[in-house]
Each structure stands twice: as structure tokens, then as C-alpha cells.
PDB file of C-alpha atoms in Angstrom:
ATOM      1  CA  MET A  30      -4.730  58.171-118.028  1.00  0.00           C
ATOM      2  CA  ALA A  31      -1.794  58.582-115.869  1.00  0.00           C
ATOM      3  CA  ASP A  32      -0.543  55.605-113.834  1.00  0.00           C
ATOM      4  CA  ARG A  33      -1.524  55.740-110.084  1.00  0.00           C
ATOM      5  CA  VAL A  34       1.450  55.391-107.809  1.00  0.00           C
ATOM      6  CA  VAL A  35       0.825  53.508-104.533  1.00  0.00           C
ATOM      7  CA  GLN A  36       2.941  54.796-101.772  1.00  0.00           C
ATOM      8  CA  PRO A  37       3.425  52.973 -98.481  1.00  0.00           C
ATOM      9  CA  SER A  38       1.682  54.239 -95.379  1.00  0.00           C
ATOM     10  CA  VAL A  39       3.935  56.225 -93.155  1.00  0.00           C
ATOM     11  CA  PHE A  40       3.476  56.317 -89.361  1.00  0.00           C
ATOM     12  CA  VAL A  41       5.048  59.189 -87.583  1.00  0.00           C
ATOM     13  CA  VAL A  42       6.061  58.624 -83.980  1.00  0.00           C
ATOM     14  CA  ASP A  43       6.757  61.662 -81.940  1.00  0.00           C
ATOM     15  CA  GLY A  44       8.696  60.635 -78.842  1.00  0.00           C
ATOM     16  CA  GLU A  45       8.434  64.069 -77.396  1.00  0.00           C
ATOM     17  CA  ALA A  46       4.756  64.280 -77.769  1.00  0.00           C
ATOM     18  CA  SER A  47       3.021  64.959 -74.551  1.00  0.00           C
ATOM     19  CA  GLY A  48      -0.124  63.200 -73.412  1.00  0.00           C
ATOM     20  CA  CYS A  49      -1.568  60.521 -71.199  1.00  0.00           C
ATOM     21  CA  PRO A  50      -1.499  56.892 -72.140  1.00  0.00           C
ATOM     22  CA  SER A  51      -4.721  55.256 -72.939  1.00  0.00           C
ATOM     23  CA  VAL A  52      -6.735  54.232 -69.942  1.00  0.00           C
ATOM     24  CA  PRO A  53      -7.939  50.616 -69.825  1.00  0.00           C
ATOM     25  CA  SER A  54     -11.595  50.058 -70.100  1.00  0.00           C
ATOM     26  CA  GLY A  55     -13.772  49.979 -67.003  1.00  0.00           C
ATOM     27  CA  ARG A  56     -14.393  46.216 -67.317  1.00  0.00           C
ATOM     28  CA  TRP A  57     -10.686  45.471 -67.208  1.00  0.00           C
ATOM     29  CA  ARG A  58     -10.264  47.725 -64.176  1.00  0.00           C
ATOM     30  CA  ARG A  59     -13.030  45.915 -62.274  1.00  0.00           C
ATOM     31  CA  ARG A  60     -11.491  42.528 -63.033  1.00  0.00           C
ATOM     32  CA  ARG A  61      -8.100  43.558 -61.814  1.00  0.00           C
ATOM     33  CA  ARG A  62      -9.496  45.188 -58.669  1.00  0.00           C
ATOM     34  CA  GLY A  63     -11.266  41.896 -57.654  1.00  0.00           C
ATOM     35  CA  ARG A  64      -8.100  39.748 -57.637  1.00  0.00           C
ATOM     36  CA  CYS A  65      -6.202  38.945 -54.337  1.00  0.00           C
ATOM     37  CA  SER A  66      -2.539  39.421 -54.007  1.00  0.00           C
ATOM     38  CA  PRO A  67      -0.351  36.416 -52.999  1.00  0.00           C
ATOM     39  CA  THR A  68       0.178  37.946 -49.532  1.00  0.00           C
ATOM     40  CA  GLN A  69      -3.545  38.223 -48.911  1.00  0.00           C
ATOM     41  CA  LEU A  70      -4.080  34.661 -50.089  1.00  0.00           C
ATOM     42  CA  LEU A  71      -1.357  33.400 -47.762  1.00  0.00           C
ATOM     43  CA  LEU A  72      -2.862  35.267 -44.796  1.00  0.00           C
ATOM     44  CA  ALA A  73      -6.300  33.809 -45.556  1.00  0.00           C
ATOM     45  CA  ILE A  74      -4.853  30.298 -45.622  1.00  0.00           C
ATOM     46  CA  LEU A  75      -3.069  30.876 -42.299  1.00  0.00           C
ATOM     47  CA  VAL A  76      -6.270  32.163 -40.705  1.00  0.00           C
ATOM     48  CA  LEU A  77      -8.194  29.117 -41.929  1.00  0.00           C
ATOM     49  CA  LEU A  78      -5.515  26.789 -40.574  1.00  0.00           C
ATOM     50  CA  ALA A  79      -5.585  28.573 -37.206  1.00  0.00           C
ATOM     51  CA  LEU A  80      -9.360  28.270 -36.992  1.00  0.00           C
ATOM     52  CA  LEU A  81      -9.121  24.599 -37.951  1.00  0.00           C
ATOM     53  CA  GLY A  82      -6.502  24.052 -35.237  1.00  0.00           C
ATOM     54  CA  VAL A  83      -8.696  25.707 -32.605  1.00  0.00           C
ATOM     55  CA  ALA A  84     -11.645  23.565 -33.638  1.00  0.00           C
ATOM     56  CA  LEU A  85      -9.582  20.356 -33.489  1.00  0.00           C
ATOM     57  CA  GLU A  86      -8.152  21.339 -30.100  1.00  0.00           C
ATOM     58  CA  ALA A  87     -11.639  21.975 -28.722  1.00  0.00           C
ATOM     59  CA  TYR A  88     -12.823  18.629 -30.074  1.00  0.00           C
ATOM     60  CA  PHE A  89      -9.959  16.633 -28.593  1.00  0.00           C
ATOM     61  CA  LEU A  90     -10.235  18.529 -25.294  1.00  0.00           C
ATOM     62  CA  LYS A  91     -13.895  17.598 -25.061  1.00  0.00           C
ATOM     63  CA  ARG A  92     -13.099  13.957 -25.846  1.00  0.00           C
ATOM     64  CA  PHE A  93     -10.332  13.977 -23.218  1.00  0.00           C
ATOM     65  CA  GLN A  94     -12.683  15.414 -20.583  1.00  0.00           C
ATOM     66  CA  GLU A  95     -15.290  12.757 -21.382  1.00  0.00           C
ATOM     67  CA  GLU A  96     -12.707   9.965 -21.144  1.00  0.00           C
ATOM     68  CA  LEU A  97     -11.312  11.437 -17.909  1.00  0.00           C
ATOM     69  CA  GLN A  98     -14.753  11.566 -16.348  1.00  0.00           C
ATOM     70  CA  GLY A  99     -15.418   7.979 -17.417  1.00  0.00           C
ATOM     71  CA  THR A 100     -12.085   6.803 -15.984  1.00  0.00           C
ATOM     72  CA  ALA A 101     -12.711   8.662 -12.712  1.00  0.00           C
ATOM     73  CA  SER A 102     -16.133   7.051 -12.477  1.00  0.00           C
ATOM     74  CA  GLN A 103     -14.651   3.586 -13.032  1.00  0.00           C
ATOM     75  CA  ILE A 104     -11.922   4.223 -10.441  1.00  0.00           C
ATOM     76  CA  SER A 105     -14.507   5.440  -7.946  1.00  0.00           C
ATOM     77  CA  LYS A 106     -16.594   2.327  -8.533  1.00  0.00           C
ATOM     78  CA  GLY A 107     -13.461   0.179  -8.176  1.00  0.00           C
ATOM     79  CA  ILE A 108     -12.504   1.869  -4.902  1.00  0.00           C
ATOM     80  CA  ASN A 109     -16.000   1.465  -3.534  1.00  0.00           C
ATOM     81  CA  SER A 110     -15.987  -2.179  -4.614  1.00  0.00           C
ATOM     82  CA  SER A 111     -12.570  -2.754  -3.025  1.00  0.00           C
ATOM     83  CA  ALA A 112     -13.653  -1.026   0.183  1.00  0.00           C
ATOM     84  CA  ALA A 113     -16.805  -3.133   0.311  1.00  0.00           C
ATOM     85  CA  LYS A 114     -14.731  -6.253  -0.309  1.00  0.00           C
ATOM     86  CA  MET A 115     -12.302  -5.335   2.484  1.00  0.00           C
ATOM     87  CA  ILE A 116     -15.160  -4.690   4.892  1.00  0.00           C
ATOM     88  CA  GLN A 117     -16.702  -8.018   3.937  1.00  0.00           C
ATOM     89  CA  GLU A 118     -13.389  -9.811   4.442  1.00  0.00           C
ATOM     90  CA  GLN A 119     -12.883  -8.141   7.817  1.00  0.00           C
ATOM     91  CA  THR A 120     -16.412  -9.135   8.794  1.00  0.00           C
ATOM     92  CA  LEU A 121     -15.698 -12.710   7.827  1.00  0.00           C
ATOM     93  CA  LYS A 122     -12.458 -12.616   9.791  1.00  0.00           C
ATOM     94  CA  VAL A 123     -14.260 -11.339  12.876  1.00  0.00           C
ATOM     95  CA  GLU A 124     -16.486 -14.401  12.731  1.00  0.00           C
ATOM     96  CA  LYS A 125     -13.429 -16.596  13.251  1.00  0.00           C
ATOM     97  CA  PRO A 126     -12.044 -17.195  16.749  1.00  0.00           C
ATOM     98  CA  ALA A 127      -9.237 -14.868  17.804  1.00  0.00           C
ATOM     99  CA  ALA A 128      -7.542 -13.694  20.991  1.00  0.00           C
ATOM    100  CA  HIS A 129      -4.787 -11.281  21.959  1.00  0.00           C
ATOM    101  CA  VAL A 130      -3.583 -10.885  25.559  1.00  0.00           C
ATOM    102  CA  THR A 131      -0.939  -8.486  26.784  1.00  0.00           C
ATOM    103  CA  GLY A 132       1.311  -7.479  29.617  1.00  0.00           C
ATOM    104  CA  ALA A 133       2.717 -10.694  31.134  1.00  0.00           C
ATOM    105  CA  ILE A 134       1.495  -9.557  34.557  1.00  0.00           C
ATOM    106  CA  GLY A 135       2.727 -12.622  36.476  1.00  0.00           C
ATOM    107  CA  THR A 136       4.142 -16.107  36.204  1.00  0.00           C
ATOM    108  CA  GLN A 137       2.393 -18.208  38.836  1.00  0.00           C
ATOM    109  CA  SER A 138      -0.830 -19.985  37.869  1.00  0.00           C
ATOM    110  CA  ALA A 139      -3.449 -21.456  40.219  1.00  0.00           C
ATOM    111  CA  SER A 140      -2.144 -24.945  39.464  1.00  0.00           C
ATOM    112  CA  GLY A 141       1.361 -23.988  40.550  1.00  0.00           C
ATOM    113  CA  GLU A 142       2.845 -23.984  37.033  1.00  0.00           C
ATOM    114  CA  ALA A 143       5.316 -21.303  35.964  1.00  0.00           C
ATOM    115  CA  VAL A 144       2.879 -20.040  33.331  1.00  0.00           C
ATOM    116  CA  LEU A 145       2.760 -16.391  32.316  1.00  0.00           C
ATOM    117  CA  GLN A 146      -0.405 -14.558  33.282  1.00  0.00           C
ATOM    118  CA  TRP A 147      -1.841 -11.920  30.938  1.00  0.00           C
ATOM    119  CA  GLU A 148      -4.186  -8.970  30.775  1.00  0.00           C
ATOM    120  CA  HIS A 149      -7.107 -10.291  28.732  1.00  0.00           C
ATOM    121  CA  ALA A 150      -9.771  -7.557  28.970  1.00  0.00           C
ATOM    122  CA  LEU A 151      -8.203  -4.070  29.015  1.00  0.00           C
ATOM    123  CA  GLY A 152      -6.211  -2.038  26.517  1.00  0.00           C
ATOM    124  CA  LEU A 153      -5.268  -3.912  23.353  1.00  0.00           C
ATOM    125  CA  ALA A 154      -6.365  -7.250  24.765  1.00  0.00           C
ATOM    126  CA  PHE A 155      -9.506  -9.020  23.515  1.00  0.00           C
ATOM    127  CA  LEU A 156     -11.108 -12.457  23.361  1.00  0.00           C
ATOM    128  CA  HIS A 157     -13.422 -13.612  20.557  1.00  0.00           C
ATOM    129  CA  GLN A 158     -14.733 -17.168  20.689  1.00  0.00           C
ATOM    130  CA  VAL A 159     -11.637 -18.075  22.708  1.00  0.00           C
ATOM    131  CA  ASP A 160     -11.663 -18.604  26.465  1.00  0.00           C
ATOM    132  CA  TYR A 161      -8.988 -17.387  28.875  1.00  0.00           C
ATOM    133  CA  ARG A 162      -8.324 -19.351  32.019  1.00  0.00           C
ATOM    134  CA  ASP A 163      -5.353 -18.948  34.356  1.00  0.00           C
ATOM    135  CA  GLY A 164      -2.873 -17.930  31.646  1.00  0.00           C
ATOM    136  CA  HIS A 165      -4.252 -20.460  29.120  1.00  0.00           C
ATOM    137  CA  LEU A 166      -6.066 -19.686  25.855  1.00  0.00           C
ATOM    138  CA  GLN A 167      -8.665 -22.398  25.327  1.00  0.00           C
ATOM    139  CA  CYS A 168      -9.910 -23.311  21.864  1.00  0.00           C
ATOM    140  CA  THR A 169     -13.702 -23.458  21.416  1.00  0.00           C
ATOM    141  CA  LYS A 170     -13.788 -24.278  17.705  1.00  0.00           C
ATOM    142  CA  PRO A 171     -11.474 -26.804  15.980  1.00  0.00           C
ATOM    143  CA  GLY A 172      -9.304 -25.609  13.132  1.00  0.00           C
ATOM    144  CA  HIS A 173      -5.877 -24.376  12.130  1.00  0.00           C
ATOM    145  CA  TYR A 174      -4.650 -21.486  14.280  1.00  0.00           C
ATOM    146  CA  PHE A 175      -1.781 -19.069  13.997  1.00  0.00           C
ATOM    147  CA  VAL A 176      -0.261 -18.951  17.496  1.00  0.00           C
ATOM    148  CA  TYR A 177       2.304 -16.294  18.467  1.00  0.00           C
ATOM    149  CA  SER A 178       4.095 -14.821  21.464  1.00  0.00           C
ATOM    150  CA  LYS A 179       6.617 -12.031  22.026  1.00  0.00           C
ATOM    151  CA  ILE A 180       8.554 -11.466  25.247  1.00  0.00           C
ATOM    152  CA  GLN A 181      10.570  -8.355  26.036  1.00  0.00           C
ATOM    153  CA  LEU A 182      13.696  -9.250  28.013  1.00  0.00           C
ATOM    154  CA  GLY A 183      16.078  -7.220  30.101  1.00  0.00           C
ATOM    155  CA  GLU A 184      18.686  -7.439  32.856  1.00  0.00           C
ATOM    156  CA  LEU A 185      19.942  -4.299  34.552  1.00  0.00           C
ATOM    157  CA  ARG A 186      23.022  -5.841  36.190  1.00  0.00           C
ATOM    158  CA  CYS A 187      24.814  -8.785  34.626  1.00  0.00           C
ATOM    159  CA  GLU A 188      26.823 -10.076  37.571  1.00  0.00           C
ATOM    160  CA  SER A 189      27.522 -13.578  36.315  1.00  0.00           C
ATOM    161  CA  PRO A 190      30.830 -14.811  37.748  1.00  0.00           C
ATOM    162  CA  ASN A 191      31.820 -16.343  34.407  1.00  0.00           C
ATOM    163  CA  TYR A 192      31.037 -14.134  31.415  1.00  0.00           C
ATOM    164  CA  ARG A 193      32.348 -16.729  28.982  1.00  0.00           C
ATOM    165  CA  GLU A 194      29.507 -19.064  29.880  1.00  0.00           C
ATOM    166  CA  ALA A 195      26.360 -17.028  29.364  1.00  0.00           C
ATOM    167  CA  SER A 196      23.137 -18.082  31.032  1.00  0.00           C
ATOM    168  CA  MET A 197      20.231 -19.243  28.880  1.00  0.00           C
ATOM    169  CA  PHE A 198      16.744 -17.786  28.685  1.00  0.00           C
ATOM    170  CA  THR A 199      13.944 -20.192  27.706  1.00  0.00           C
ATOM    171  CA  HIS A 200      10.749 -19.016  26.021  1.00  0.00           C
ATOM    172  CA  GLY A 201       8.203 -21.670  25.078  1.00  0.00           C
ATOM    173  CA  ILE A 202       4.603 -22.113  23.880  1.00  0.00           C
ATOM    174  CA  TYR A 203       2.984 -25.334  25.070  1.00  0.00           C
ATOM    175  CA  LYS A 204      -0.277 -27.148  24.541  1.00  0.00           C
ATOM    176  CA  LYS A 205      -2.500 -29.272  26.733  1.00  0.00           C
ATOM    177  CA  THR A 206      -5.245 -31.469  25.360  1.00  0.00           C
ATOM    178  CA  PRO A 207      -7.810 -33.689  27.127  1.00  0.00           C
ATOM    179  CA  LYS A 208      -6.704 -36.547  24.883  1.00  0.00           C
ATOM    180  CA  TYR A 209      -3.148 -36.659  26.267  1.00  0.00           C
ATOM    181  CA  PRO A 210      -2.026 -36.340  29.906  1.00  0.00           C
ATOM    182  CA  GLU A 211       1.307 -34.609  29.310  1.00  0.00           C
ATOM    183  CA  GLU A 212       1.928 -31.153  27.955  1.00  0.00           C
ATOM    184  CA  MET A 213       3.312 -30.832  24.428  1.00  0.00           C
ATOM    185  CA  ALA A 214       5.902 -28.246  23.407  1.00  0.00           C
ATOM    186  CA  LEU A 215       4.792 -26.404  20.289  1.00  0.00           C
ATOM    187  CA  MET A 216       7.667 -23.919  20.041  1.00  0.00           C
ATOM    188  CA  VAL A 217      10.689 -23.316  22.297  1.00  0.00           C
ATOM    189  CA  SER A 218      13.436 -20.716  22.002  1.00  0.00           C
ATOM    190  CA  ASN A 219      16.680 -20.616  24.019  1.00  0.00           C
ATOM    191  CA  LYS A 220      18.620 -17.358  24.088  1.00  0.00           C
ATOM    192  CA  PRO A 221      21.882 -16.522  25.884  1.00  0.00           C
ATOM    193  CA  TYR A 222      21.973 -13.456  28.099  1.00  0.00           C
ATOM    194  CA  CYS A 223      24.584 -11.552  30.068  1.00  0.00           C
ATOM    195  CA  GLY A 224      27.327 -13.051  27.923  1.00  0.00           C
ATOM    196  CA  ARG A 225      29.410  -9.913  27.305  1.00  0.00           C
ATOM    197  CA  ARG A 226      31.984  -8.558  29.751  1.00  0.00           C
ATOM    198  CA  ASP A 227      31.925  -4.979  28.384  1.00  0.00           C
ATOM    199  CA  VAL A 228      28.278  -4.305  29.244  1.00  0.00           C
ATOM    200  CA  ASP A 229      26.287  -4.472  32.468  1.00  0.00           C
ATOM    201  CA  GLN A 230      22.793  -3.942  31.051  1.00  0.00           C
ATOM    202  CA  TRP A 231      21.310  -6.553  28.712  1.00  0.00           C
ATOM    203  CA  LEU A 232      18.192  -6.049  26.552  1.00  0.00           C
ATOM    204  CA  ASP A 233      16.669  -8.398  24.001  1.00  0.00           C
ATOM    205  CA  SER A 234      13.394  -9.960  22.894  1.00  0.00           C
ATOM    206  CA  SER A 235      12.102 -13.370  21.892  1.00  0.00           C
ATOM    207  CA  PHE A 236       9.386 -14.037  19.323  1.00  0.00           C
ATOM    208  CA  LEU A 237       7.686 -17.328  18.483  1.00  0.00           C
ATOM    209  CA  ALA A 238       4.987 -18.000  15.880  1.00  0.00           C
ATOM    210  CA  GLY A 239       3.565 -20.972  14.018  1.00  0.00           C
ATOM    211  CA  VAL A 240       0.442 -22.637  12.629  1.00  0.00           C
ATOM    212  CA  PHE A 241      -1.098 -25.572  14.526  1.00  0.00           C
ATOM    213  CA  PHE A 242      -4.285 -27.576  14.422  1.00  0.00           C
ATOM    214  CA  LEU A 243      -6.231 -27.220  17.659  1.00  0.00           C
ATOM    215  CA  GLU A 244      -9.276 -29.156  18.695  1.00  0.00           C
ATOM    216  CA  GLU A 245     -12.037 -28.057  21.014  1.00  0.00           C
ATOM    217  CA  LEU A 246     -10.876 -27.662  24.662  1.00  0.00           C
ATOM    218  CA  ASP A 247      -7.193 -27.661  23.654  1.00  0.00           C
ATOM    219  CA  GLU A 248      -5.230 -25.057  25.623  1.00  0.00           C
ATOM    220  CA  VAL A 249      -2.086 -23.154  24.700  1.00  0.00           C
ATOM    221  CA  TYR A 250       0.056 -21.115  27.084  1.00  0.00           C
ATOM    222  CA  VAL A 251       3.481 -19.496  27.526  1.00  0.00           C
ATOM    223  CA  ARG A 252       6.014 -20.679  30.039  1.00  0.00           C
ATOM    224  CA  VAL A 253       9.152 -18.707  30.980  1.00  0.00           C
ATOM    225  CA  PRO A 254      11.291 -20.113  33.830  1.00  0.00           C
ATOM    226  CA  ASN A 255      13.433 -16.927  33.945  1.00  0.00           C
ATOM    227  CA  LYS A 256      10.545 -14.721  35.045  1.00  0.00           C
ATOM    228  CA  GLN A 257      12.838 -12.011  36.449  1.00  0.00           C
ATOM    229  CA  LEU A 258      14.000 -11.204  32.889  1.00  0.00           C
ATOM    230  CA  VAL A 259      10.515 -10.414  31.545  1.00  0.00           C
ATOM    231  CA  ARG A 260       9.909  -6.684  31.034  1.00  0.00           C
ATOM    232  CA  VAL A 261       6.261  -5.629  30.894  1.00  0.00           C
ATOM    233  CA  LYS A 262       6.051  -1.797  30.722  1.00  0.00           C
ATOM    234  CA  ASP A 263       3.020  -1.791  28.375  1.00  0.00           C
ATOM    235  CA  GLY A 264       0.965  -4.070  26.167  1.00  0.00           C
ATOM    236  CA  THR A 265       3.195  -3.572  23.130  1.00  0.00           C
ATOM    237  CA  ARG A 266       6.332  -5.191  24.594  1.00  0.00           C
ATOM    238  CA  SER A 267       5.110  -8.634  25.683  1.00  0.00           C
ATOM    239  CA  TYR A 268       1.996 -10.330  24.314  1.00  0.00           C
ATOM    240  CA  PHE A 269       0.435 -13.655  23.385  1.00  0.00           C
ATOM    241  CA  GLY A 270      -2.345 -14.581  20.979  1.00  0.00           C
ATOM    242  CA  MET A 271      -3.939 -16.864  18.428  1.00  0.00           C
ATOM    243  CA  PHE A 272      -6.424 -16.645  15.557  1.00  0.00           C
ATOM    244  CA  MET A 273      -8.004 -19.114  13.182  1.00  0.00           C
ATOM    245  CA  ILE A 274      -6.819 -19.022   9.576  1.00  0.00           C
TER     246      ILE A 274
END
């Protein structure tokens, strides 16, 4: 029996052979077709982030609107409360005695004193729980009062023979009380006038104010000896008044 010779298998590769490569199975094709490319995945992430941003913006905008409405409501309540408080305070103030007289319409009183006379009923003038009599404001309720007076001054021709020694203008607020026979000076101001050689016309003003305790029937008034210097014009230039604090 002849010996069997085993020869190795020989594979012949023909590089020039024509033909199509093997086509992958249908299952592999379906798996590959279902995958997303990196670009598509990135776009999906960006879209999700954009939608999330819009949702967060809408949420915070709604919260901001709610807080804004709440703040506006609180401010409105605060304004209404403040307005009511101011009205109440003004009402309480009206209950206190007060007076404001204007104009300085004369200087001679019925008693012969050089006391300024005032307009006490017209324009800006008023009386509330304070009596006016012959230039005097009479207290009807005891308490601490803020008393004030402003006088507008003027001289058209300063013809003083000696300009170095200016004349003096005296503006004073005085008080009379039934408990004491003499008048008492509450405030007095002395101002020089016509003291400059280079001007003929002189204009100035004098203002006095202070807090004093007044009892019932006490009277306060303004006395100005230099009555020719007082300029009236309207009720905003010269006035006199008092109110309880």
C-alpha cells in the first residue's frame, strides 16, 4: 500500500479578480443605521440646553413679576398709611391755636402805642383760637408758642448828613400780661440803615422768631419806631404770627 502524502492547502489570491465585496448582513446594517453621529448628538444637547434655559428664564421672570407686584402693593399700602398719618397730624395741628397776620397796614393803635397794625382776615391771614385786638395777638389757651415776625425795610433816599454814623432801625416783639403792669421785650433787633455813601436806596429785612410760654390773656405785638421804613406791598413781605407747639 503506497504511502499517502499530505500536502498543505494552497490558497490562491487573485488581486485582479473582479467582483463586489461581501455585503454585511441586514442585521448589522440596521444597527449601524440607528446610531447618531457626534454632530447630531451635540446638536441635540444644545437644543435641550436652550429649552432648559427658556424654561428657567420663564420661571424666574414669573417669580420676579410676583415679587414686583408684592413690593408695589406694600409701597402702595405704605404711601396710603403715610398719607393718612400726615392728614391725621395736620388735623391734630389744626386743633392747636395758631394765627398769621400780614401787611403791616399801620403803626398807631387805639391806645396811642406805636404798634404795627395787621390784616387779620383777608388773603393769607387767619386766626384760629387766637384773638386779634388792635395789633395784638391774644392767647386763649396756655402753652408754649412759636412766635415770629418779619419786616421788609426800605429807604428810597438816604440823605443822612453823616454817612459814617448810620441810623438804627429797631424791630421788636413784646408781651403784655395781666399779671405784670409793664410790657416785656421778648425779642429785639437793631439794624443800621443808610450807612453807605455810594448808594442812595437802601433795602433790607428783619426777622425775629422764638419759643415762649404764654398764659391765657397774654398778648404779643410788634413795635417799630421807624415806621417810615416799613414796606408793605403784599402779605409776603411783612407778617407776624404765632402757633402752639
